[in-house]
Structure formats: structure tokens, C-alpha cells
PDB file of C-alpha atoms in Angstrom:
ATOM      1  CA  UNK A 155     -35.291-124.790 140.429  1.00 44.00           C
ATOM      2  CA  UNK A 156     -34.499-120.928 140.019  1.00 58.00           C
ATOM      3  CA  UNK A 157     -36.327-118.993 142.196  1.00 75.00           C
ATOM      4  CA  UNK A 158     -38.584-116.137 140.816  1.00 86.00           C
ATOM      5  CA  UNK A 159     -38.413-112.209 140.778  1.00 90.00           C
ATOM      6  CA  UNK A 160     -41.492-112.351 143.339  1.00 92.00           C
ATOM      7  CA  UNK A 161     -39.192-114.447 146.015  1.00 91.00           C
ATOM      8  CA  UNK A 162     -36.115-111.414 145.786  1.00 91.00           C
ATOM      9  CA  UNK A 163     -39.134-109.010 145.924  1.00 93.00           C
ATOM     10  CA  UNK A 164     -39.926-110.623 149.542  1.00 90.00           C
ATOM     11  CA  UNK A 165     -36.136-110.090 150.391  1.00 90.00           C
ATOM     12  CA  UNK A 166     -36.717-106.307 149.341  1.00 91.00           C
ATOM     13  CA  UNK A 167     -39.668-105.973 151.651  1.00 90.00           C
ATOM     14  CA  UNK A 168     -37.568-107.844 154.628  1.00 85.00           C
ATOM     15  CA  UNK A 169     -34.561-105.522 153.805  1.00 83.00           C
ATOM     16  CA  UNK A 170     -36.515-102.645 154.060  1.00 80.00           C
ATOM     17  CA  UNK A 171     -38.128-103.887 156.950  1.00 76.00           C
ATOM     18  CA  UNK A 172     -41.840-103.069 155.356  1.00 81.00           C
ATOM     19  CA  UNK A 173     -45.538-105.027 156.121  1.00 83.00           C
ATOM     20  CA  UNK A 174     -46.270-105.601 152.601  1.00 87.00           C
ATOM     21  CA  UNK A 175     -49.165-103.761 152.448  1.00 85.00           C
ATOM     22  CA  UNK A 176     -46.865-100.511 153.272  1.00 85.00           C
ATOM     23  CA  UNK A 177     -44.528-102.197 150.082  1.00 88.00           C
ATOM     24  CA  UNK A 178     -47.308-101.765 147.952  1.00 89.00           C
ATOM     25  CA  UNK A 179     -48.442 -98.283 149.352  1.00 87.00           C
ATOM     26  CA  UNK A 180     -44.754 -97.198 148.373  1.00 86.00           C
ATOM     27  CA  UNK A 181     -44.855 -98.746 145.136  1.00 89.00           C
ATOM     28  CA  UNK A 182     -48.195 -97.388 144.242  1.00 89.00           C
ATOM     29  CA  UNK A 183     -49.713-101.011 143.677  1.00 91.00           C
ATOM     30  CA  UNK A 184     -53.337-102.132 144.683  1.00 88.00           C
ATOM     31  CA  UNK A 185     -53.962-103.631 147.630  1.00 87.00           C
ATOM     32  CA  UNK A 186     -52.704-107.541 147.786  1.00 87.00           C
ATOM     33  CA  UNK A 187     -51.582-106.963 144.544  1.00 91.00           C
ATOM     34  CA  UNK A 188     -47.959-108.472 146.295  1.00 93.00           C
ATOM     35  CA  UNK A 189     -49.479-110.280 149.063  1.00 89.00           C
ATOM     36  CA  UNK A 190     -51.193-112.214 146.450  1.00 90.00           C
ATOM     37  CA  UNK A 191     -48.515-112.968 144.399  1.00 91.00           C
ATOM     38  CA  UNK A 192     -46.331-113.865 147.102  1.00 90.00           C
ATOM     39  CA  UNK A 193     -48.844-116.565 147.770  1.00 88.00           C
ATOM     40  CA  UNK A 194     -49.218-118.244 144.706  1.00 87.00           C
ATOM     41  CA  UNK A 195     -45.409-117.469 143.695  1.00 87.00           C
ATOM     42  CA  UNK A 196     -46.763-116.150 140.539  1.00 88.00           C
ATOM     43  CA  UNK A 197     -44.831-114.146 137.922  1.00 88.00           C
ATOM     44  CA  UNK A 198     -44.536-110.195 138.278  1.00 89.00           C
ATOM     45  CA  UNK A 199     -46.084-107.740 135.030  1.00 88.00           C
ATOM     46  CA  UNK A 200     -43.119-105.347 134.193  1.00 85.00           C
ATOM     47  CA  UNK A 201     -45.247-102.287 135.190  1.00 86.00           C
ATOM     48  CA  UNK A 202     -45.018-103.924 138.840  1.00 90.00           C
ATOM     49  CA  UNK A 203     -41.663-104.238 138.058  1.00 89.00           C
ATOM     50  CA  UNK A 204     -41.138-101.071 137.007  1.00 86.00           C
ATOM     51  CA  UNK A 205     -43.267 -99.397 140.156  1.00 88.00           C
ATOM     52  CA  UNK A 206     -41.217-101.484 142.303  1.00 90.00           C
ATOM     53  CA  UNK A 207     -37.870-100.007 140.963  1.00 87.00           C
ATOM     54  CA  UNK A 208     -38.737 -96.302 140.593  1.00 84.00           C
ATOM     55  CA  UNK A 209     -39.966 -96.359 144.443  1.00 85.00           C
ATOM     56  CA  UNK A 210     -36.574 -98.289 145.187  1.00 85.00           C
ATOM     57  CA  UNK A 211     -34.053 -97.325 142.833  1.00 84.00           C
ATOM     58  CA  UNK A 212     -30.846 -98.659 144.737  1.00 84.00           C
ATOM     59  CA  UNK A 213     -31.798-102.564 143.563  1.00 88.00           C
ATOM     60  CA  UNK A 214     -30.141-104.048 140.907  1.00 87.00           C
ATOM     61  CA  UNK A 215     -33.227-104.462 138.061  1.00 86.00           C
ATOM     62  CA  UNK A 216     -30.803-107.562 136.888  1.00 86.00           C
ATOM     63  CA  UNK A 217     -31.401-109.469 139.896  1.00 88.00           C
ATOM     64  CA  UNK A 218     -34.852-108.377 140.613  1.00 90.00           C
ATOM     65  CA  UNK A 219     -35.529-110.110 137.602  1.00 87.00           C
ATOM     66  CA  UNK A 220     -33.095-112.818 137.117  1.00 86.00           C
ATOM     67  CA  UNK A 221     -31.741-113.137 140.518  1.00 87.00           C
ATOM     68  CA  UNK A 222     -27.606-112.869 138.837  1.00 86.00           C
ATOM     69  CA  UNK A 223     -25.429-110.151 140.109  1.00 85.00           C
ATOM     70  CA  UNK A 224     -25.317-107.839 143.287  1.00 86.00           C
ATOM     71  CA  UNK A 225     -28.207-107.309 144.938  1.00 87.00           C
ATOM     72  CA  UNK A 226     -28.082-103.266 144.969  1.00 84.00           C
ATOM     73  CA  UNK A 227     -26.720-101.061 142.553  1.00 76.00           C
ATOM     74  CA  UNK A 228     -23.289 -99.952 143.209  1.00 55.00           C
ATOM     75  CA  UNK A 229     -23.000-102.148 146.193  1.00 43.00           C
ATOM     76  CA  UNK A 230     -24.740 -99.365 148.735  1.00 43.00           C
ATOM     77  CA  UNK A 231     -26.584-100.961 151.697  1.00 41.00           C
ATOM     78  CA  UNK A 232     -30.051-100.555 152.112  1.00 40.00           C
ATOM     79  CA  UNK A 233     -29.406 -99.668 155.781  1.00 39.00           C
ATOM     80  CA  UNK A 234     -27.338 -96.939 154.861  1.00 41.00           C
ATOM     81  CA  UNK A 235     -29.549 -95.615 152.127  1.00 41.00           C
ATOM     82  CA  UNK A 236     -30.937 -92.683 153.656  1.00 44.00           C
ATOM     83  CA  UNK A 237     -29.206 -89.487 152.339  1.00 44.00           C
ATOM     84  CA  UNK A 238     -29.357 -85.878 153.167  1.00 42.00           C
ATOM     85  CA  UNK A 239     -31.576 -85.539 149.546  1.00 44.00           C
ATOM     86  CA  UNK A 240     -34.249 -88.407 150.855  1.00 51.00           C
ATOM     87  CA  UNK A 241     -34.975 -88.246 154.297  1.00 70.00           C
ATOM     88  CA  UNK A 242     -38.125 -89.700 155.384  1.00 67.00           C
ATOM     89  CA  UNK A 243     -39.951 -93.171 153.681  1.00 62.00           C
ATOM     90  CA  UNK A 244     -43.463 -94.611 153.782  1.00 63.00           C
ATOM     91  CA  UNK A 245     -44.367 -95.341 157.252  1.00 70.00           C
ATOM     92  CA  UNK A 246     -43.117 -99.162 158.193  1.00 65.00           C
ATOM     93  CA  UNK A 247     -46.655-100.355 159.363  1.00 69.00           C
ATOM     94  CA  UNK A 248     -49.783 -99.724 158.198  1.00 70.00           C
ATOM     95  CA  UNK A 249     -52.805-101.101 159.267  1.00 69.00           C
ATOM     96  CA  UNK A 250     -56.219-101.690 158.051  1.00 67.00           C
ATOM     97  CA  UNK A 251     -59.718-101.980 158.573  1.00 64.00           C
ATOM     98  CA  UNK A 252     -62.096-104.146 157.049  1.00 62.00           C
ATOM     99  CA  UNK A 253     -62.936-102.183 153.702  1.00 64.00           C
ATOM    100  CA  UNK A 254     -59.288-102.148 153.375  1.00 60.00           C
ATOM    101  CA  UNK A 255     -59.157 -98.342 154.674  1.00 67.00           C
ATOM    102  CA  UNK A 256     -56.212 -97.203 156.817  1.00 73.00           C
ATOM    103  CA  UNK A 257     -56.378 -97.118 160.726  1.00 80.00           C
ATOM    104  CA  UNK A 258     -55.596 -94.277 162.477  1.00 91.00           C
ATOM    105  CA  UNK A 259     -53.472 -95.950 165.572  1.00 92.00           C
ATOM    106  CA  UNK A 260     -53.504 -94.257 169.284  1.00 94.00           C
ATOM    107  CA  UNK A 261     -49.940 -93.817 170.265  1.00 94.00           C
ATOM    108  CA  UNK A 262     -51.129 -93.052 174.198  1.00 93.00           C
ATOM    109  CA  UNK A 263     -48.957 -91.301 176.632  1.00 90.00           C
ATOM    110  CA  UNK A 264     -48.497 -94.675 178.506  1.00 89.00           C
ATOM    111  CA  UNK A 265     -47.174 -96.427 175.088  1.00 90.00           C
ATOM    112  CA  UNK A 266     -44.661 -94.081 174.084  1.00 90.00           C
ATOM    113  CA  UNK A 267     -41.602 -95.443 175.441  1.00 87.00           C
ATOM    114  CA  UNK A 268     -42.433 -98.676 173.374  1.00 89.00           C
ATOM    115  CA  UNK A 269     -43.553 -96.824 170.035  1.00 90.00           C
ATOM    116  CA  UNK A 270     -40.095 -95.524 169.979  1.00 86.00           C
ATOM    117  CA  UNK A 271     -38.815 -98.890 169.680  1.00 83.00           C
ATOM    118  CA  UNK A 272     -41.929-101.057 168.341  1.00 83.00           C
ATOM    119  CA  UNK A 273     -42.893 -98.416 165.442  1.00 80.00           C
ATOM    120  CA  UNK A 274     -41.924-100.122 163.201  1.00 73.00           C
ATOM    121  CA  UNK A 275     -42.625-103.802 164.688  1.00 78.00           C
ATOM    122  CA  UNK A 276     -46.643-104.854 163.417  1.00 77.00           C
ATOM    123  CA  UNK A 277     -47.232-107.036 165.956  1.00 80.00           C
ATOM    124  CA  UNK A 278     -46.710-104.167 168.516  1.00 86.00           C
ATOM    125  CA  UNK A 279     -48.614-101.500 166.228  1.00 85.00           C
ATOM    126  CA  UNK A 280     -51.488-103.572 165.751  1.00 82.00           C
ATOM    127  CA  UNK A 281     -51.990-103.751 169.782  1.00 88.00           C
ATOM    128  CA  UNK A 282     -52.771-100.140 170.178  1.00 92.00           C
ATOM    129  CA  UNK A 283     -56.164 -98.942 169.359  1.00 92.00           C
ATOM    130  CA  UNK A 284     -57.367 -97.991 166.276  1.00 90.00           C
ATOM    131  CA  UNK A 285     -59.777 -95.320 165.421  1.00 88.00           C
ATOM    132  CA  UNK A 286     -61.360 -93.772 162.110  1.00 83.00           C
ATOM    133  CA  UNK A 287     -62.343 -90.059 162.208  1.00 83.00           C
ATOM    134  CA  UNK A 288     -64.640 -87.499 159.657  1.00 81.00           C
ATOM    135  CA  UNK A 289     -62.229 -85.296 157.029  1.00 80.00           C
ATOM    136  CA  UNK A 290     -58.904 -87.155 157.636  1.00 81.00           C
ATOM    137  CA  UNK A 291     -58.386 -88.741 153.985  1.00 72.00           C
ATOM    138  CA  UNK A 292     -55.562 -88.984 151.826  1.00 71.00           C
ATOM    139  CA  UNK A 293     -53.057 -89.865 154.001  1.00 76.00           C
ATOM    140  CA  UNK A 294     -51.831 -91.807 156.452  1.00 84.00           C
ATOM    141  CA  UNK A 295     -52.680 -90.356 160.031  1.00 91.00           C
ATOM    142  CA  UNK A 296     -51.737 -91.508 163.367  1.00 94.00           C
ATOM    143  CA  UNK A 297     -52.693 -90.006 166.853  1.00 95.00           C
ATOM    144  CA  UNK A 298     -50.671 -89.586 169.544  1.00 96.00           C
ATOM    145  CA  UNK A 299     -50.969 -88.629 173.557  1.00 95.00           C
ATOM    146  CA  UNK A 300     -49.507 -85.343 174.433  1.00 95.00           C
ATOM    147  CA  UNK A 301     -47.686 -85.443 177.308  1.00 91.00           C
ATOM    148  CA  UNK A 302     -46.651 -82.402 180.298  1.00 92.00           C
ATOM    149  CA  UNK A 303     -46.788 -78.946 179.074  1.00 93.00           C
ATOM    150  CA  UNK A 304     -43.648 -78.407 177.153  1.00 94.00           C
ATOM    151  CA  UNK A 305     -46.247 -77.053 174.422  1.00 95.00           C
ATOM    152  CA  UNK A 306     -48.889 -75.201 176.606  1.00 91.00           C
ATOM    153  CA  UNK A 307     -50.926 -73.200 176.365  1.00 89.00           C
ATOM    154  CA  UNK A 308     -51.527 -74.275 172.797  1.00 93.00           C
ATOM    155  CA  UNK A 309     -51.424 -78.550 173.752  1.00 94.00           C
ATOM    156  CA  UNK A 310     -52.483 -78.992 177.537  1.00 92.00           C
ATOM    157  CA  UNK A 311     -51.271 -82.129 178.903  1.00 93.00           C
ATOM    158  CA  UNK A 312     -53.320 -85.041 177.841  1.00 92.00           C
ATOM    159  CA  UNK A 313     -54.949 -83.684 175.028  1.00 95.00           C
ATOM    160  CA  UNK A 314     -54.561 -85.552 171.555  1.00 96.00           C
ATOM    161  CA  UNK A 315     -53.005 -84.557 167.911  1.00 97.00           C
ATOM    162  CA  UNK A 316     -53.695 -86.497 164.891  1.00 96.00           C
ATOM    163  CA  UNK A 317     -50.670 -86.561 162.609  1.00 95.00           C
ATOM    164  CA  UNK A 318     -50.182 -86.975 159.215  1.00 92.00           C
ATOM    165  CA  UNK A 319     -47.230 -88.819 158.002  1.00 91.00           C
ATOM    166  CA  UNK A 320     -44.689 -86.868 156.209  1.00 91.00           C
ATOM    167  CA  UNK A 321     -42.800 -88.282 153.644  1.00 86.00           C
ATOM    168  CA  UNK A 322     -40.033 -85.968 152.770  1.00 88.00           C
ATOM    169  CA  UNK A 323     -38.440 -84.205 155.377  1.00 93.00           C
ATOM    170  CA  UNK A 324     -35.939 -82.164 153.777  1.00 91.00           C
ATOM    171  CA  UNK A 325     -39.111 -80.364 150.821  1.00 91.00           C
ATOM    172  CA  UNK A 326     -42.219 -80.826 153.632  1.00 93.00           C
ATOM    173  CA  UNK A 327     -41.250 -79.725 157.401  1.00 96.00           C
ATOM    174  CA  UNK A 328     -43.158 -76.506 157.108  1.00 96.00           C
ATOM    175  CA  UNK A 329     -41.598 -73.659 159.530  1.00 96.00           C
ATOM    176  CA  UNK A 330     -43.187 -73.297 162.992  1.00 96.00           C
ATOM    177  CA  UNK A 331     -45.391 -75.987 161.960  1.00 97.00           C
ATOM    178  CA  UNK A 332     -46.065 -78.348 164.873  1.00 98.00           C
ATOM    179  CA  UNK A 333     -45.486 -82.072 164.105  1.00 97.00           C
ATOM    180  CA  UNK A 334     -44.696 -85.172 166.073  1.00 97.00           C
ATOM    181  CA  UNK A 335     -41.205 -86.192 165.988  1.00 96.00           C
ATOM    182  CA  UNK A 336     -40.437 -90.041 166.614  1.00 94.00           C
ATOM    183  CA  UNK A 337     -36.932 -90.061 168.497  1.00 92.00           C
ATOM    184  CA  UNK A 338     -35.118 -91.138 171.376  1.00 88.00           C
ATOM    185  CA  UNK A 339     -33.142 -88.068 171.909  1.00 89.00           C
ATOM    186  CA  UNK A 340     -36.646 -85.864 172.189  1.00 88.00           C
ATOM    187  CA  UNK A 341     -36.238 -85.246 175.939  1.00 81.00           C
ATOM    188  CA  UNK A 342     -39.680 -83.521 176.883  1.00 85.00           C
ATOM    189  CA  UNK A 343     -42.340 -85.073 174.149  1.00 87.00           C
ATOM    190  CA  UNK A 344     -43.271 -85.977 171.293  1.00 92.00           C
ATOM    191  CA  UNK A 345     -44.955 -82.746 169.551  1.00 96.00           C
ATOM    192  CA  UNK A 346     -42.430 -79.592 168.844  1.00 96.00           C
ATOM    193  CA  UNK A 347     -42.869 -76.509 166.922  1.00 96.00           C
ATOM    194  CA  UNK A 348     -39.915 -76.994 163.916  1.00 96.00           C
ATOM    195  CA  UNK A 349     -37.565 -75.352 162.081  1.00 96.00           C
ATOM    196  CA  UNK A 350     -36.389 -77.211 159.223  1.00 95.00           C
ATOM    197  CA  UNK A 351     -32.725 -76.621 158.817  1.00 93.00           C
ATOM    198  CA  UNK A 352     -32.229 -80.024 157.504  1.00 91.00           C
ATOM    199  CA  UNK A 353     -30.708 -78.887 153.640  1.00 89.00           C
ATOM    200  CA  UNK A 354     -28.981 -76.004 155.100  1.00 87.00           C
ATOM    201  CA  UNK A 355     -27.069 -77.556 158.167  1.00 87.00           C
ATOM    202  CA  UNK A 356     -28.582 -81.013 158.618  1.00 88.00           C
ATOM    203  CA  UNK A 357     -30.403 -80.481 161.702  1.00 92.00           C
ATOM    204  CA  UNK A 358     -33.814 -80.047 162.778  1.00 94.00           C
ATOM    205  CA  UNK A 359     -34.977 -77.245 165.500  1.00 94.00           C
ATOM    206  CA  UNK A 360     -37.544 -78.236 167.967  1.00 95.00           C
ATOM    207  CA  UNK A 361     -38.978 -75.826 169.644  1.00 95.00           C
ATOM    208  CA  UNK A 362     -41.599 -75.772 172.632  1.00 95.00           C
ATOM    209  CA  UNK A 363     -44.515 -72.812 172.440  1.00 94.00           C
ATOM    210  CA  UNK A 364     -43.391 -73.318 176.279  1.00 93.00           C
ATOM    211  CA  UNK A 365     -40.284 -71.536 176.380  1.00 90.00           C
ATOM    212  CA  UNK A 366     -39.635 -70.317 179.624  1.00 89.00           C
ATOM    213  CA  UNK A 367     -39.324 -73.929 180.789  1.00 91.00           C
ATOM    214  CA  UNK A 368     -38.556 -75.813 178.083  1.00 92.00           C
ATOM    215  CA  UNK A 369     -35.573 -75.467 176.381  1.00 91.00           C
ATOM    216  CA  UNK A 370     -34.867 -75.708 172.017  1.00 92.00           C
ATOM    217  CA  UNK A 371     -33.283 -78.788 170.792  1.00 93.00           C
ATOM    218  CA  UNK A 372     -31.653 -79.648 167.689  1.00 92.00           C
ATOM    219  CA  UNK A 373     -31.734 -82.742 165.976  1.00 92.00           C
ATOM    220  CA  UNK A 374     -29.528 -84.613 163.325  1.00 91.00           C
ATOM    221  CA  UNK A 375     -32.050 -86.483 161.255  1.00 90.00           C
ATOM    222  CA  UNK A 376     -30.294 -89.858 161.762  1.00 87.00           C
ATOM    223  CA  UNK A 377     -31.731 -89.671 165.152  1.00 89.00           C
ATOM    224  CA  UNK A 378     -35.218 -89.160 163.706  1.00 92.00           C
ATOM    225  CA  UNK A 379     -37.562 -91.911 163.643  1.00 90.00           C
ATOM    226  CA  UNK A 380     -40.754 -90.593 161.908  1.00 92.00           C
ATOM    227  CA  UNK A 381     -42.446 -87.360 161.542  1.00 95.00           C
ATOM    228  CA  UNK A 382     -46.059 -86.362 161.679  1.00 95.00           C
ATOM    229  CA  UNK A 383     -47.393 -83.359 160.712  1.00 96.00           C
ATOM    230  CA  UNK A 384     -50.266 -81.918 163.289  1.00 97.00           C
ATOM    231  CA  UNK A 385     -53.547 -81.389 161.375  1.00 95.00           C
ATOM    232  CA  UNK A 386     -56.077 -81.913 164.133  1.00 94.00           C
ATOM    233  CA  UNK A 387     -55.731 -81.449 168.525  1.00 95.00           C
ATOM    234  CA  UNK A 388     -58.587 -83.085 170.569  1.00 94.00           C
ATOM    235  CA  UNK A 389     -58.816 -81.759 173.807  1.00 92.00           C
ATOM    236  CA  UNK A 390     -61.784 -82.922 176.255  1.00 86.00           C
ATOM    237  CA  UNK A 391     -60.910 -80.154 179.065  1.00 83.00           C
ATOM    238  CA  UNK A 392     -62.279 -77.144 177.553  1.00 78.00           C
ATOM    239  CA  UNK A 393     -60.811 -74.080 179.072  1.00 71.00           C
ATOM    240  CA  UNK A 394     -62.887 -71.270 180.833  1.00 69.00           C
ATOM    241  CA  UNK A 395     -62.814 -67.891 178.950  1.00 66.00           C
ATOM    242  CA  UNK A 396     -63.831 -66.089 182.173  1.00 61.00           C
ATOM    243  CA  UNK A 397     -60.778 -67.209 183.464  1.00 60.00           C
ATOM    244  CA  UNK A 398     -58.766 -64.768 181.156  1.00 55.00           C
ATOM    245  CA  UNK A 399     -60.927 -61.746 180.746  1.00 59.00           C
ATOM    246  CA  UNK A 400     -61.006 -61.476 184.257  1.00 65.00           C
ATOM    247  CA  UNK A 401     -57.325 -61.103 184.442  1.00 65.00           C
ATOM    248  CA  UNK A 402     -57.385 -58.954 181.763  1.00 64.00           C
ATOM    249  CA  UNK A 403     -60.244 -56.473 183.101  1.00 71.00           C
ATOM    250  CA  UNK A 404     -57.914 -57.001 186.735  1.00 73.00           C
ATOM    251  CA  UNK A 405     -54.991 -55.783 184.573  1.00 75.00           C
ATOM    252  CA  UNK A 406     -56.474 -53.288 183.135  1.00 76.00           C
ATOM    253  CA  UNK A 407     -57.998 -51.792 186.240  1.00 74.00           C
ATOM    254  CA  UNK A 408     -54.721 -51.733 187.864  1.00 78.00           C
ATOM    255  CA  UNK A 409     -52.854 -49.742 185.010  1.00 78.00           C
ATOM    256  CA  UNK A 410     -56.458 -47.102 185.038  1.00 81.00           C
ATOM    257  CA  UNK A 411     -55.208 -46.486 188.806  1.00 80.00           C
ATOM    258  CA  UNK A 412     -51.632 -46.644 188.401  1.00 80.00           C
ATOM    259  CA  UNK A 413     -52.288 -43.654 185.876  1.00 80.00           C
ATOM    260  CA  UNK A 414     -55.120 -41.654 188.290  1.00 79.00           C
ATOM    261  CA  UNK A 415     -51.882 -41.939 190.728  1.00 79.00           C
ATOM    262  CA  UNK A 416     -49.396 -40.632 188.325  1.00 77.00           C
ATOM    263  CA  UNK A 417     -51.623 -37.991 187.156  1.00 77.00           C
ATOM    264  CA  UNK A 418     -52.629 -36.797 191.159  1.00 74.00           C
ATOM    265  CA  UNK A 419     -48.494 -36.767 192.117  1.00 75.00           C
ATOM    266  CA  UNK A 420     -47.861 -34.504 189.278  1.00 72.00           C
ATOM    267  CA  UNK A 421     -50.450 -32.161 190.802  1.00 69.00           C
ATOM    268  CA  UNK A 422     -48.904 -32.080 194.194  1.00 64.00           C
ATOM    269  CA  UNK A 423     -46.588 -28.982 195.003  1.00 64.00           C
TER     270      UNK A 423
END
């Protein structure tokens, strides 16, 4: 028996190594829409057809549909699909509550190593703790541990950043924005300040508002994983504003003397 378009549409989703409800997210389908059809090996409508093919134009509509010719169009590799136009994708996992609404997912400090190399494996995603917050819609958001103080004063160590998932790297990586960047070759955490130099010369510059110790990196964006823009910091160790006026009124009083001694030494014969 000839297998159906819904059977090479699985083989998509392995080949782009995507939960299927982050398959449909790309494609713009309802939820279960695939999940469902996968189940009951039912026929595709062409508009799902169609969705599917304008989020992933490199397969061949031919065998999509009749399962007869090469799989991708002009015989490039999914794996090697990413281009210096397209960088970034839908994130790999997504996960869900029960009114079908997305997660936000705790990355902590203690899981990072592994998030690096389970992000985009569901079974370890859907071990760390999930967590839905007020005014973070219309996206997907993940949160993440900050860890050391390559970016104090402005993240203390062990504070939190939400993130919201950015799609396209090269049109969206704002200037001395700070995001989460998903890589192995980050050597001092996960959150940087960026410079997006990615159409220009194909590199990224991360930056830490802690300069003095921490030094700028660039990265190529094959090395890049995922990247989250910062919309929201949580920090539970509220700092003491006495703290700093205090050395500012100490400053201060030192400079008023410095002057009065100045101002008496020009006096003196």
C-alpha cells in the first residue's frame, strides 16, 4: 500500500528534529491539528499542505504529496539548511499546560550544562519546572538562572531573566539589547549585551555590562544554539539605596575639602 503525505510529513518533523506541537506552531496550524492526523493516518487539506511548505520551503511539494522524487528541492540537506539570510527557527520544544497554553520552562543555573545539549531533547525539557507569569503573551518565553557577575551591576548573580524566543537573528538582535544566547563557546554565561554583526560580517558581539573583568566575545552563528531576548529580570535580593548615596555624599565631601585645600594653598605666601 502507498503510504500517505501525512507519513513523509512525520519524516519532516523527525528531520527537523521538531515535537509536533512546535511543527504546527511553525506551520501556523491549530493545535493537534498534525498530532491528530498522524493518529488516524488521515489525508492532509491542501491549505495544510500549503502552510506546511511555505514554513519549509526546501521539501519537494512532489513527494510531500505523492511520495516520488527527491525528498528536498535541489538536493540541499535539511541539516545544512541554515543560511546567513535565515538564521534562527521555531524553538525545538515546546511545552504545554493544560488549556493548551505555553510553559514558560526554568533553565536553573544548576541545569545549564545539560540545556546546552538537551534543548532540544523533550524528554529533558519537560523535567525542568514550568511556570506561567502575568503580561508575558504572544510568544514563547523561557527563564533562565543567571549565573556570576559577568553582567553586574545590572543582573546580580542568581537573579532570573525571562526570555523571549527570537526567531530571526539576522532582522531581530536589537543593539545592546540583552538576550540569552544558547552556546557552548559562551565562556562566562548565558545573558550578554549584543551587537548584531551577523549580515555585515557573520558574527555576533557579546558583550558583558561587566567589563573590567569580563572580556567581549564574538560568535559565528553556527555556534549559536538559540537566542532569547530579555523582557523581564526577577531578582529576590533587593539592593540597599543607602548603600550608594552614602558613597556618593562620602565622595562628594571629599572633593568639598580637596577644594577648601586648594583654595587655602593658593592663599599661602
Amino acid at each position: 500500500m502507498d503510504s500517505k503525505p501525512i507519513e513523509r510529513v512525520q519524516e519532516i518533523i523527525l528531520d527537523e528534529r521538531l515535537s509536533i506541537s512546535a511543527f504546527e506552531k511553525a506551520c501556523g496550524l491549530s493545535n493537534n491539528s498534525i498530532q491528530t492526523a498522524i493518529k488516524r493516518k488521515s489525508n492532509l487539506k491542501d491549505e495544510t499542505i500549503n502552510s506546511i511548505l511555505n514554513a519549509f520551503p526546501r521539501y519537494n511539494p512532489t513527494w510531500i504529496l505523492t511520495g516520488k522524487g527527491s525528498k528536498l528541492v535541489d538536493n540541499v540537506l535539511a541539516s545544512d539548511s541554515k543560511n546567513h539570510n535565515n538564521y534562527g527557527s521555531t524553538p525545538v520544544v515546546i511545552t504545554v499546560d493544560s488549556h493548551n497554553e505555553d510553559n514558560i520552562v526554568l533553565v536553573p543555573m544548576k541545569a545549564q550544562a545539560g540545556y546546552i545539549k538537551g534543548w532540544s531533547n523533550p524528554n529533558f525539557i519537560k523535567k525542568l519546572p514550568t511556570f506561567r507569569m502575568p503580561g508575558l503573551n504572544n510568544g514563547v518565553f523561557r527563564m533562565f538562572e543567571v549565573s556570576g557577575n559577568s553582567m553586574f551591576p545590572t543582573l546580580p548573580d542568581r537573579s532570573y531573566v525571562v526570555g523571549s524566543f527570537v526567531e530571526n537573528w539576522v532582522k531581530d538582535i536589537k543593539d545592546n539589547r540583552l538576550y540569552v544566547i544558547v552556546s557552548n563557546k559562551v565562556e562566562d554565561g548565558l545573558v550578554k549585551r549584543c551587537i548584531n554583526k551577523i549580515e555585515k560580517y557573520n558574527n555576533l558581539i557579546c558583550k558583558s555590562d561587566n567589563r573590567r573583568e569580563y572580556p567581549t566575545q564574538s560568535l559565528h552563528p553556527d555556534d549559536i544554539l538559540e537566542v532569547w531576548e530579555v523582557k523581564l529580570h526577577l531578582n529576590f535580593n533587593i539592593p540597599d539605596p543607602a548603600d550608594i548615596y552614602d558613597r556618593v555624599n562620602d565622595l562628594e565631601g571629599e572633593v568639598i575639602s580637596l577644594k577648601e585645600i586648594v583654595k587655602k594653598a593658593k592663599l599661602l605666601p
